[in-house]
Short mmCIF file of C-alpha atoms and ligand atoms in Angstrom, two decimals:
data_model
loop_
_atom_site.label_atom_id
_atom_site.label_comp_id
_atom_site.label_asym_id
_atom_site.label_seq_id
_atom_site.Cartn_x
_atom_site.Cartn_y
_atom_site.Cartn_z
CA UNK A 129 -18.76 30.83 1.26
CA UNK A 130 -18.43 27.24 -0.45
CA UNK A 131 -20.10 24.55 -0.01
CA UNK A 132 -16.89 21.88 0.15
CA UNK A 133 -13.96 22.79 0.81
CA UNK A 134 -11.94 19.51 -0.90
CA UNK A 135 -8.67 18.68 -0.46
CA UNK A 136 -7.48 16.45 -2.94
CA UNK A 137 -8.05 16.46 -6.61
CA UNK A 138 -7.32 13.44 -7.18
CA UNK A 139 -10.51 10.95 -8.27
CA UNK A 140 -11.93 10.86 -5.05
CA UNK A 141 -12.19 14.28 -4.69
CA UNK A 142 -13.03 15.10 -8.69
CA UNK A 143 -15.89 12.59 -8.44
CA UNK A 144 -17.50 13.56 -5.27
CA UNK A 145 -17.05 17.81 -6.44
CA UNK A 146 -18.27 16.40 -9.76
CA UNK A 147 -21.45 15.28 -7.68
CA UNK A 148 -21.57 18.00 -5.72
CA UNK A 149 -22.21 20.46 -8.36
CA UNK A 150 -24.93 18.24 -10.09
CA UNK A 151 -26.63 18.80 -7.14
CA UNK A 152 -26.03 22.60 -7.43
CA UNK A 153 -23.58 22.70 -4.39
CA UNK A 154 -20.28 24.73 -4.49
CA UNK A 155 -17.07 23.55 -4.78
CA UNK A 156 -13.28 24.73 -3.88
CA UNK A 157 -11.10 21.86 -4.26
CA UNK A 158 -7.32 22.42 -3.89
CA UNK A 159 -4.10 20.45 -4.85
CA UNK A 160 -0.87 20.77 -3.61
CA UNK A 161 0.62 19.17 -7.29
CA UNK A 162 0.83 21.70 -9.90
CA UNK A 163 -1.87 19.38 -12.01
CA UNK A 164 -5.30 17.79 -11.07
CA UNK A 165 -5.98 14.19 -11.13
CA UNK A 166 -3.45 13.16 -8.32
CA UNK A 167 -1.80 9.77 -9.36
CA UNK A 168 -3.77 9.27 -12.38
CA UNK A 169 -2.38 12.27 -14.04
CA UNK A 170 -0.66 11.65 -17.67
CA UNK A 171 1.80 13.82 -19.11
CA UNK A 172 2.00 14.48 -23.00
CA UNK A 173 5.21 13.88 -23.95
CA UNK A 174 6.54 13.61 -27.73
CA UNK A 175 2.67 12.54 -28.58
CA UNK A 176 2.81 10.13 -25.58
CA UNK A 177 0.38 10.13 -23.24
CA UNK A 178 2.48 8.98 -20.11
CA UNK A 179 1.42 7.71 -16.91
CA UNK A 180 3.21 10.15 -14.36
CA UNK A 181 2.79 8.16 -11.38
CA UNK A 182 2.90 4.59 -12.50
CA UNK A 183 1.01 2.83 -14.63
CA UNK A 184 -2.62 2.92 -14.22
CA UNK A 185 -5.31 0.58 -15.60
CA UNK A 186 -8.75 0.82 -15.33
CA UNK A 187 -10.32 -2.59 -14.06
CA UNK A 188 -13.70 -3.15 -12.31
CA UNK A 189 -16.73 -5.57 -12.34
CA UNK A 190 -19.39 -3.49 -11.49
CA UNK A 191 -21.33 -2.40 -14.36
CA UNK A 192 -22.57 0.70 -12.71
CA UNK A 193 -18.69 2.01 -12.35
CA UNK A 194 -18.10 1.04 -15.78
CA UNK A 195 -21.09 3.11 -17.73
CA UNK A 196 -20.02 5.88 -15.03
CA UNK A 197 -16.71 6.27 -16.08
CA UNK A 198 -18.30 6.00 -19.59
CA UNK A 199 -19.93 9.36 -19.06
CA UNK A 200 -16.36 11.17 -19.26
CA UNK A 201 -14.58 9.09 -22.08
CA UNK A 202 -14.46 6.68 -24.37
CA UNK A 203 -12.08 3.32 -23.42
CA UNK A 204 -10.01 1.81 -25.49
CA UNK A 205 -9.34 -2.61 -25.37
CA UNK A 206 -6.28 -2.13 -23.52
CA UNK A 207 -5.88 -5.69 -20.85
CA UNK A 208 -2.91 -5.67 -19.15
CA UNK A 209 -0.74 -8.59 -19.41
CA UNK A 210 3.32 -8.17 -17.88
CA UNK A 211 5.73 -9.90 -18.46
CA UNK A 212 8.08 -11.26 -15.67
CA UNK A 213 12.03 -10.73 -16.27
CA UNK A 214 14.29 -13.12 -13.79
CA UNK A 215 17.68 -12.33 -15.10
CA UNK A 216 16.35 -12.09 -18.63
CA UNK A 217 14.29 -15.12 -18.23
CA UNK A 218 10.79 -14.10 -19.33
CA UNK A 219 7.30 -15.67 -17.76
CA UNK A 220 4.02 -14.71 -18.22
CA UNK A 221 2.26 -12.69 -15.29
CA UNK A 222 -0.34 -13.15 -13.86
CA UNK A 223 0.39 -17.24 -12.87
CA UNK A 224 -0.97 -19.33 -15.33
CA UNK A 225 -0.70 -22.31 -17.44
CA UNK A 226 1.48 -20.19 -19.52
CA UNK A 227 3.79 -19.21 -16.50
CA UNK A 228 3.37 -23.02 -15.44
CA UNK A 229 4.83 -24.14 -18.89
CA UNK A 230 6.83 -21.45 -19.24
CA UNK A 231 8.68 -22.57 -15.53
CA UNK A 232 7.60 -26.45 -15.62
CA UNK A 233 7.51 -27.90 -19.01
CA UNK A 234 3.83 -29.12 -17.99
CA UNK A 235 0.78 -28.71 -20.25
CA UNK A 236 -2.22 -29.68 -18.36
CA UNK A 237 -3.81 -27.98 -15.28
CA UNK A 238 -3.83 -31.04 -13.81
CA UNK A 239 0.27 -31.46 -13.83
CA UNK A 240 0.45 -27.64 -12.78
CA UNK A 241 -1.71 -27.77 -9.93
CA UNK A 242 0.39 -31.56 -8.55
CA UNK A 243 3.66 -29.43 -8.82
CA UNK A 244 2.29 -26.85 -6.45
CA UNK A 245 0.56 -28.99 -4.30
CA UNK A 246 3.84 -31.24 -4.14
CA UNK A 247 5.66 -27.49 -3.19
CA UNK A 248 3.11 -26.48 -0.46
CA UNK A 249 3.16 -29.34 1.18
CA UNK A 250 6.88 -29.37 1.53
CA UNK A 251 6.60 -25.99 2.88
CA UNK A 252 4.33 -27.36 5.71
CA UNK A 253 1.78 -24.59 5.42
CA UNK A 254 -2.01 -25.38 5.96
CA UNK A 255 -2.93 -22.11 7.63
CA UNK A 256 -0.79 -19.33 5.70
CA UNK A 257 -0.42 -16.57 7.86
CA UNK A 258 2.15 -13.87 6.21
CA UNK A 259 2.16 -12.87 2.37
CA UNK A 260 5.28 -15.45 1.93
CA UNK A 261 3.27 -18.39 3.16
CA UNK A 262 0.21 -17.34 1.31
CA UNK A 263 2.38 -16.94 -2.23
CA UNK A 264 3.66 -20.68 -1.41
CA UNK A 265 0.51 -22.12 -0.69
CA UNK A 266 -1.09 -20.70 -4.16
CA UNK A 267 1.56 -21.37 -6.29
CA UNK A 268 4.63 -23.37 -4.93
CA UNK A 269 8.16 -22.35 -3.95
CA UNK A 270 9.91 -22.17 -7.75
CA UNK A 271 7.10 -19.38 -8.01
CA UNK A 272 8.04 -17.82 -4.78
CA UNK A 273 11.59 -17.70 -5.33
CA UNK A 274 11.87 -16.26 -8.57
CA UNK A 275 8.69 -14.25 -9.47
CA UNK A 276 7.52 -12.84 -5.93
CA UNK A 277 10.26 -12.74 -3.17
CA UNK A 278 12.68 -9.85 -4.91
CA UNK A 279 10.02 -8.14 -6.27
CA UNK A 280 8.01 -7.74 -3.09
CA UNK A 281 10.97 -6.92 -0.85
CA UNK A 282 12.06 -4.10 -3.30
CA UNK A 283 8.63 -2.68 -4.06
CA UNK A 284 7.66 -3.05 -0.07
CA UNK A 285 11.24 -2.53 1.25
CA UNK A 286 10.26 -5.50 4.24
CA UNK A 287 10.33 -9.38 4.46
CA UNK A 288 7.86 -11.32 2.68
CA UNK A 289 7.33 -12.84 6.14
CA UNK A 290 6.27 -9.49 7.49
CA UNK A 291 3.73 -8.26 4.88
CA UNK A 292 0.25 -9.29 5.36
CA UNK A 293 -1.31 -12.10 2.77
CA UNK A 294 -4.33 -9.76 1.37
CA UNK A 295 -1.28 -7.67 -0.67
CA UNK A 296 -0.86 -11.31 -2.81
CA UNK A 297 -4.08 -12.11 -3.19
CA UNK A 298 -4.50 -9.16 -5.50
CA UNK A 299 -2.72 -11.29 -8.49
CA UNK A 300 -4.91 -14.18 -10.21
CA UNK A 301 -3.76 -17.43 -10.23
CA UNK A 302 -5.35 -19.67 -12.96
CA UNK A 303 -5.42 -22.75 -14.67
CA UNK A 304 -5.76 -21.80 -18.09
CA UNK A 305 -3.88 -20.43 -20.81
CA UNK A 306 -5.31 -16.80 -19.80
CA UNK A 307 -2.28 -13.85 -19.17
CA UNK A 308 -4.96 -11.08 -18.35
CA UNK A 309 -3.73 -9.48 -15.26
CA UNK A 310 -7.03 -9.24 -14.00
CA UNK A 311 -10.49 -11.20 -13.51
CA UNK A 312 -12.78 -8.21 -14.38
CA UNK A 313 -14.85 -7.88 -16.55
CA UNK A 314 -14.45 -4.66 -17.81
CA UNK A 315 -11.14 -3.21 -18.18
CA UNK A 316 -9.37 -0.61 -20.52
CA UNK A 317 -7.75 2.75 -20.93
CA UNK A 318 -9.74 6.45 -21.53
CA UNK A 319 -9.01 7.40 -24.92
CA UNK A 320 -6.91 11.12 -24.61
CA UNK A 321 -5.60 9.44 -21.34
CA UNK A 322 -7.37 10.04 -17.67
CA UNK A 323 -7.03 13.87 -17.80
CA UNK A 324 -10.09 13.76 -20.11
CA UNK A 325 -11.76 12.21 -17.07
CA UNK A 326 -10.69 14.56 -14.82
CA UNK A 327 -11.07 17.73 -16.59
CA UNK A 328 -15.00 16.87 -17.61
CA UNK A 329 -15.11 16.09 -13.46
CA UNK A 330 -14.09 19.38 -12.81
CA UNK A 331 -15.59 21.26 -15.35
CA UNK A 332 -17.15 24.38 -14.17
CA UNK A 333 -15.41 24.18 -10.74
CA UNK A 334 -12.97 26.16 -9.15
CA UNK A 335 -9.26 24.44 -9.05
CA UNK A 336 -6.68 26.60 -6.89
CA UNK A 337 -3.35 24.63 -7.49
CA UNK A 338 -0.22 24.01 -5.67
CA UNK A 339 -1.95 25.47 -2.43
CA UNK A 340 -0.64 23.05 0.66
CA UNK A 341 -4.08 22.77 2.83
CA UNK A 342 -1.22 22.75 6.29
CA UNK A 343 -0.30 26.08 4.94
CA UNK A 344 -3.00 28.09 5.12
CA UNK A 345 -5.68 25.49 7.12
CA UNK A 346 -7.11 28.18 8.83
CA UNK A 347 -8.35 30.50 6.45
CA UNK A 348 -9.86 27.35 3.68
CA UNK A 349 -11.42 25.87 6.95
CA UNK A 350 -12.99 29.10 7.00
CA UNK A 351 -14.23 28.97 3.80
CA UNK A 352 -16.64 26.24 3.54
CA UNK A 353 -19.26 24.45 5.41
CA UNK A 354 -18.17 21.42 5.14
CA UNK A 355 -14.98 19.79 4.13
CA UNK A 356 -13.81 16.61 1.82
CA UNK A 357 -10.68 15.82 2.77
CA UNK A 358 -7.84 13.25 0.32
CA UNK A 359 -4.43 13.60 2.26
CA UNK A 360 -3.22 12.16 4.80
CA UNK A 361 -5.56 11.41 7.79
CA UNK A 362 -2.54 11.00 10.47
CA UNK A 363 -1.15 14.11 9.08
CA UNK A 364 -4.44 15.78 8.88
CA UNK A 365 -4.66 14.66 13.06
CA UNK A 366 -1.27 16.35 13.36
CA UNK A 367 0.01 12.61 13.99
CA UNK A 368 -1.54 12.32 17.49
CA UNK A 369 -1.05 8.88 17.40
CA UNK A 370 2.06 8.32 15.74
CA UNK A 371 3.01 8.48 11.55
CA UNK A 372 1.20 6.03 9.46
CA UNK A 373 4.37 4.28 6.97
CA UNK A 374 4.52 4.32 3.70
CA UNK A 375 5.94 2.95 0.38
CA UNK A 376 6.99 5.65 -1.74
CA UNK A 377 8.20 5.34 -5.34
CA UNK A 378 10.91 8.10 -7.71
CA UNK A 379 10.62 7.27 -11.42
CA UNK A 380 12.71 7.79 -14.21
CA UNK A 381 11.35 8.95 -17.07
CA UNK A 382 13.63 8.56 -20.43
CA UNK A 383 12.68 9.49 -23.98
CA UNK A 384 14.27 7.54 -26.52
CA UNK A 385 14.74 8.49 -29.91
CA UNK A 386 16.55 5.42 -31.57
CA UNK A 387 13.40 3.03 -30.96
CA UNK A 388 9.69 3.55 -31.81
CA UNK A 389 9.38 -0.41 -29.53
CA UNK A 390 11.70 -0.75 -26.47
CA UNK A 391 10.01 -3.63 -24.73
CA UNK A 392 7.44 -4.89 -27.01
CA UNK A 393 4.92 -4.65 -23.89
CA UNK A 394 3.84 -2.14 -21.48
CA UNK A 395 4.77 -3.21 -18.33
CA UNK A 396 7.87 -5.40 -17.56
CA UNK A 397 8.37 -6.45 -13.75
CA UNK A 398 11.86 -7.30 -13.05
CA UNK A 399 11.62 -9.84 -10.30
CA UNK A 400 14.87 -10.11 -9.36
CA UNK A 401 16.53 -8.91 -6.13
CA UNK A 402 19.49 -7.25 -7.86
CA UNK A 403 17.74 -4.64 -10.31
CA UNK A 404 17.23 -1.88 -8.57
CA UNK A 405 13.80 -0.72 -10.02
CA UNK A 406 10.38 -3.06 -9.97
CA UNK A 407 9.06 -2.26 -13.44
CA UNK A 408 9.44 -0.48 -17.01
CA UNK A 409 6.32 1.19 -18.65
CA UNK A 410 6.06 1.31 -21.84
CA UNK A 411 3.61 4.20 -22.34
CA UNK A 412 2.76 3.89 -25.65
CA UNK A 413 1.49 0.30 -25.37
CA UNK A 414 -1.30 1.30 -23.32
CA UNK A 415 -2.71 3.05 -26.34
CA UNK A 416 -1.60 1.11 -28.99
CA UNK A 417 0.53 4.25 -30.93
CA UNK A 418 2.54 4.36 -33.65
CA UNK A 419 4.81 7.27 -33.29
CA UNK A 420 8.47 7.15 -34.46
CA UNK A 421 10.00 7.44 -30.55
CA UNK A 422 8.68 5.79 -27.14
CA UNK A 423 9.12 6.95 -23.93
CA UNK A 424 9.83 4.27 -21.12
CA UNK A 425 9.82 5.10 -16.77
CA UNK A 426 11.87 3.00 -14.25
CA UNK A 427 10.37 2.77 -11.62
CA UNK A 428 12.34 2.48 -8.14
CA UNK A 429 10.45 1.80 -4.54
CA UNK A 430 11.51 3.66 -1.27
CA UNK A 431 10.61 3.98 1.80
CA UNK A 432 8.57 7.08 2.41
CA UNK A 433 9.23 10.40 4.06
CA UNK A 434 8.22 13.83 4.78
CA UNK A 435 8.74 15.69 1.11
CA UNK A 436 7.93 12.59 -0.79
CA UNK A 437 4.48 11.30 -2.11
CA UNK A 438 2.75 8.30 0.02
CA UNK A 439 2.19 6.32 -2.88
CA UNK A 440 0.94 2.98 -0.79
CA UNK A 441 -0.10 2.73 2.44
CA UNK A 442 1.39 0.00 4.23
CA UNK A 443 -1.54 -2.12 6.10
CA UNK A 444 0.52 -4.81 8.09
CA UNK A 445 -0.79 -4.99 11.77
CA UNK A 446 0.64 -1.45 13.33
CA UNK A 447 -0.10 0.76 11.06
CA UNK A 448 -3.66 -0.74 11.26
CA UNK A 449 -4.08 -0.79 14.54
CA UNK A 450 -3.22 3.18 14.14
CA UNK A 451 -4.96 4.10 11.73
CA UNK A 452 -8.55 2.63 13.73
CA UNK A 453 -7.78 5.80 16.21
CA UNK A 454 -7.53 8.46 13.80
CA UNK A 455 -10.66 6.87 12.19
CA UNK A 456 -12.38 6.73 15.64
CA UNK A 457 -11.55 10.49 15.38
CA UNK A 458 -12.90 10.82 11.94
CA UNK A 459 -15.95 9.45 12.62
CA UNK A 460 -17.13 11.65 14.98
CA UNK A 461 -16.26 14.37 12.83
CA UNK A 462 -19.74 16.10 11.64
CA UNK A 463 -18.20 18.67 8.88
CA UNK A 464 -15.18 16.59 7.29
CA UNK A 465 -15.66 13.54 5.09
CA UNK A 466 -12.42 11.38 4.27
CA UNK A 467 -12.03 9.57 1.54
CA UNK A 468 -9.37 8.28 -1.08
CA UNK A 469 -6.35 6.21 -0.32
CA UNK A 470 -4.70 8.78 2.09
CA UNK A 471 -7.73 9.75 3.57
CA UNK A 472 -9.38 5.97 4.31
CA UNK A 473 -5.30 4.20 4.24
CA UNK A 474 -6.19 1.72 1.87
CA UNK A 475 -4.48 0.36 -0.67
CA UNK A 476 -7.42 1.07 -3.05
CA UNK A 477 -7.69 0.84 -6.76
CA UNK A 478 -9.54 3.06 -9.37
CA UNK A 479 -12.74 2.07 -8.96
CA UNK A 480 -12.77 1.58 -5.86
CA UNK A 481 -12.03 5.03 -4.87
CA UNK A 482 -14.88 5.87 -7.23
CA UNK A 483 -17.58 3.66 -6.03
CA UNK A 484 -16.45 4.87 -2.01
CA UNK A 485 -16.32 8.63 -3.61
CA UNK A 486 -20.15 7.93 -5.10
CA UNK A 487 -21.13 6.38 -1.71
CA UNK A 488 -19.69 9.21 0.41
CA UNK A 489 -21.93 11.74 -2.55
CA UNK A 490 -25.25 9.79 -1.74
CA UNK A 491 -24.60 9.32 1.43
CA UNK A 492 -23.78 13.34 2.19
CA UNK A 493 -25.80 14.85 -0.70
CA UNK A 494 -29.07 12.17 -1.48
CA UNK A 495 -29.46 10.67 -4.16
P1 LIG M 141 -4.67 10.55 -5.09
O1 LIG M 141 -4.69 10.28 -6.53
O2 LIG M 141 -3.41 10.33 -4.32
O3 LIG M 141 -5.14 12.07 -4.87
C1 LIG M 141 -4.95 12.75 -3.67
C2 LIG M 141 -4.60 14.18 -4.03
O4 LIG M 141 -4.55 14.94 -2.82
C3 LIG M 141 -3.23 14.31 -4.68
O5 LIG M 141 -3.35 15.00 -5.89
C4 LIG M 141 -2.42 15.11 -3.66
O6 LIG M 141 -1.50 16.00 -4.25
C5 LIG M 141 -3.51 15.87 -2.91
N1 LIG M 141 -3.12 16.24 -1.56
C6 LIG M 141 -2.66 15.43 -0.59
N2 LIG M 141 -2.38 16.14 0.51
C7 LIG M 141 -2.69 17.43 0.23
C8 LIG M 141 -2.60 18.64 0.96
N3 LIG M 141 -2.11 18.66 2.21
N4 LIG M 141 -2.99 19.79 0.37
C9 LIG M 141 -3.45 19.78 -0.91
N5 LIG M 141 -3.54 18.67 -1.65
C10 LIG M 141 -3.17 17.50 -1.09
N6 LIG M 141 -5.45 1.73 -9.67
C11 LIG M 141 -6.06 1.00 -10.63
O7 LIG M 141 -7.30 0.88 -10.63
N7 LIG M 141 -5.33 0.42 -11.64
C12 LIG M 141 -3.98 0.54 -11.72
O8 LIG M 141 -3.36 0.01 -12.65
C13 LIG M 141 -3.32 1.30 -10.70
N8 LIG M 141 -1.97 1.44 -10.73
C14 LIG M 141 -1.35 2.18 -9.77
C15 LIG M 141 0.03 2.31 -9.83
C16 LIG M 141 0.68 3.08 -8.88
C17 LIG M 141 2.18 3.22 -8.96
C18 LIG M 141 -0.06 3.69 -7.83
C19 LIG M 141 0.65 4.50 -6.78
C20 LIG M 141 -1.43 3.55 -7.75
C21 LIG M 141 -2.10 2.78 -8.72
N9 LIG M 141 -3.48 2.65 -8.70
C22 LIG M 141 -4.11 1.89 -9.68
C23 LIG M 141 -4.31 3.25 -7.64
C24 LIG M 141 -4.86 4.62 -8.02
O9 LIG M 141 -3.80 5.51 -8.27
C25 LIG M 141 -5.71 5.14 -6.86
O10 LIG M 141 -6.73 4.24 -6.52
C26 LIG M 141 -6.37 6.49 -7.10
O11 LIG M 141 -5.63 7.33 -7.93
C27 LIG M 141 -6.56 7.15 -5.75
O12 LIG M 141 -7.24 8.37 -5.85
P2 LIG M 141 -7.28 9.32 -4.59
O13 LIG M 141 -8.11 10.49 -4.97
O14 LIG M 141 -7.64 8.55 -3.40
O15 LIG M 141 -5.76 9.73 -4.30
N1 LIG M 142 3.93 -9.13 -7.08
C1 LIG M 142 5.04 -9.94 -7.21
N2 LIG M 142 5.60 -10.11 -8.44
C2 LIG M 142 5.13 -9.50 -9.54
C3 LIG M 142 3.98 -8.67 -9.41
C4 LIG M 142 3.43 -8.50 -8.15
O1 LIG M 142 5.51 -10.48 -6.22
O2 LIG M 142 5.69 -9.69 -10.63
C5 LIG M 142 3.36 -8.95 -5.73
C6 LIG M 142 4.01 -7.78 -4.99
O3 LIG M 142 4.06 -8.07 -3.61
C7 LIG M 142 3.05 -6.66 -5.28
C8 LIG M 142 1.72 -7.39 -5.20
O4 LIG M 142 1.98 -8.67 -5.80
O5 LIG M 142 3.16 -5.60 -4.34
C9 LIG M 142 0.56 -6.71 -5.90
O6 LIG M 142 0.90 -6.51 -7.25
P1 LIG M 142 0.19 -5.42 -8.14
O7 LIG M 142 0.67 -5.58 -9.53
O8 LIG M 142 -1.26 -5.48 -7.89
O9 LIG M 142 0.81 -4.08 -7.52
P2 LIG M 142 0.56 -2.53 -7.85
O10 LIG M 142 0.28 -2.42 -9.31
O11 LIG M 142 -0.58 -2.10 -6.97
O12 LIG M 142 1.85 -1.90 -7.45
#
């Protein structure tokens, strides 16, 4: 008899099994994948660690997550800074006084922050209310048109007039000469890539792979006391109250052999409406190598269905609204925990899902 039973080995569940057996509890966890470390997985290929499921960059400003993380690796200086293509026009990402210049000709804040007030008041929005309005009112229409409208349509397959603001408000928007894509303070990649993370989590634990938890429910239920469970909650509710949406993504992985430096950067967001695919990675830029060849992924949004991965929940209004009845259900659940992005539907990042995976450990195991 286990302990946990946890579904998921993704970091949610590899940090709160990791906990678990500090505390001398024991642990099955189980993946459907054929690997551990759900979307932070990298694959080795030709000496390149590559980011299997998009590119993934550790960012937080909580010191406690940041010496936590520093228990399982080493990080390298890594900050992320894209660039924008518009039909080969390049800006800098996030918006800044680079960006500004770059779109403008203007060289002072003070000229930058004029041409989007001049914008947003055109646009006659005081009180944005949909992730269109909100992009105008923060930086101005040019902005909108060319570095936000394509690329969220592709990557969320809806109008910018039906996605909810919060999803815009993840980008910085500054008035200085700054192209880090974020405003924490700590940020970088684990040297060896996240698997070194992930393995050290699980070390010592038992990992059954590519075992579906809808295939054999029954008998793991049976297993363990208790149960953590990662997937998805409306599927893990049989979808009582109707399937949760969500953005999927396929990505094409090439090798080439000709170049040792396709893009010059690791991540390239194509903005426009036309190309198909939202970015290029770059893997090797995310660790600075050297070697002769690179390896670059495509990466094309879809809409999800069964048989693909959930990659993003979508959190407009519905799905929502939805999602508070399976978590009425959840919470009066005495022997399951959810957790993770599936499990809570949230578009959470890395340390996110660690800190809520380290709450959920206190909270079910003490401190
Ligand atoms: P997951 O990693 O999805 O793990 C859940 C696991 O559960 C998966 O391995 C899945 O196979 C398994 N599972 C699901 N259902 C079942 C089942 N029925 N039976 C058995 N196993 C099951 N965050 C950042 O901080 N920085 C970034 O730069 C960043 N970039 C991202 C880019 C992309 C393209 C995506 C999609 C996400 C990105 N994130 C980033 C977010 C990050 O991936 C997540 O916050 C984190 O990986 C979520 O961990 P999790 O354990 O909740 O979920
Ligand atoms: N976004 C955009 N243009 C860009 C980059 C991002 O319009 O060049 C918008 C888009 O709606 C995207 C959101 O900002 O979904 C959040 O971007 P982020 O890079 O945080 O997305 P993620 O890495 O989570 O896919």
């Amino acid at each position: 008899m286990y302990d946990y039973l946890i579904v998921g080995a993704g970091l949610f569940g590899a940090v709160f099994a990791y906990e678990a057996r500090q505390r001398g509890k024991r642990c099955l966890v189980i993946d459907k994948r054929e690997h551990a470390g759900g979307n932070v997985y990298t694959e080795h290929i030709e000496g390149i660690n590559v980011h299997k499921y998009g590119a993934h960059i550790f960012h937080t400003n909580s010191k406690p997550i940041w010496d936590y993380v520093h228990q399982f690796a080493e990080f390298n200086r890594y900050t992320n800074a894209p660039l924008a293509n518009y039909r080969e026009e390049l800006y800098n990402l996030p918006f800044n006084m680079n960006t500004f210049h770059q779109l403008w000709g203007v060289v002072r804040p003070e000229e930058a922050k004029q041409r989007i007030e001049e914008q947003r008041q055109a646009a006659g929005i005081t009180d944005p209310q949909n992730l269109e309005e909100q992009a105008i009112s923060l930086v101005g229409t040019d902005i909108y048109e060319k570095l936000i409208k394509g690329y969220t349509e592709k990557q969320w397959g809806r109008s910018a007039r039906d996605l909810p603001a919060f999803i815009i408000k993840r980008l910085p928007v500054r008035f200085t000469y700054d192209n880090n894509y974020f405003n924490d303070q700590y940020q970088g990649i684990p040297k060896g890539g996240y698997n070194v993370i992930i393995d050290k989590m699980l070390e010592g634990i038992e990992v059954r792979l590519q075992v579906d938890f809808f295939e054999q429910r029954e008998e793991l239920v049976k297993s363990a006391k208790k149960m953590v469970f990662t997937g998805m909650i409306d599927q893990y509710y049989d979808y009582r109250y109707g399937v949760l949406e969500y953005r999927s993504l396929q990505f094409e992985t090439k090798f080439l052999s000709w170049t040792g430096n396709y893009q010059g950067n690791a991540v390239v967001n194509y903005t426009d409406r036309q190309t198909p695919y939202t970015r290029v990675i770059e893997h090797k830029h995310f660790e600075f190598g050297t070697q002769a060849g690179t390896v670059i992924t495509e990466e094309y949004p879809t809409e999800w269905k069964p048989g693909l991965e959930p990659y993003y929940p979508i959190n407009d209004e519905k799905n929502n609204e939805i999602y508070k009845q399976y978590k009425a259900l959840a919470d009066q659940e005495s022997d399951v925990i959810f957790g993770g992005r599936l499990g809570g539907y949230k578009y959470y990042d890395m340390h996110q899902v660690i800190a809520e995976a380290l709450t959920a450990a206190g909270r079910e195991l003490g401190k």
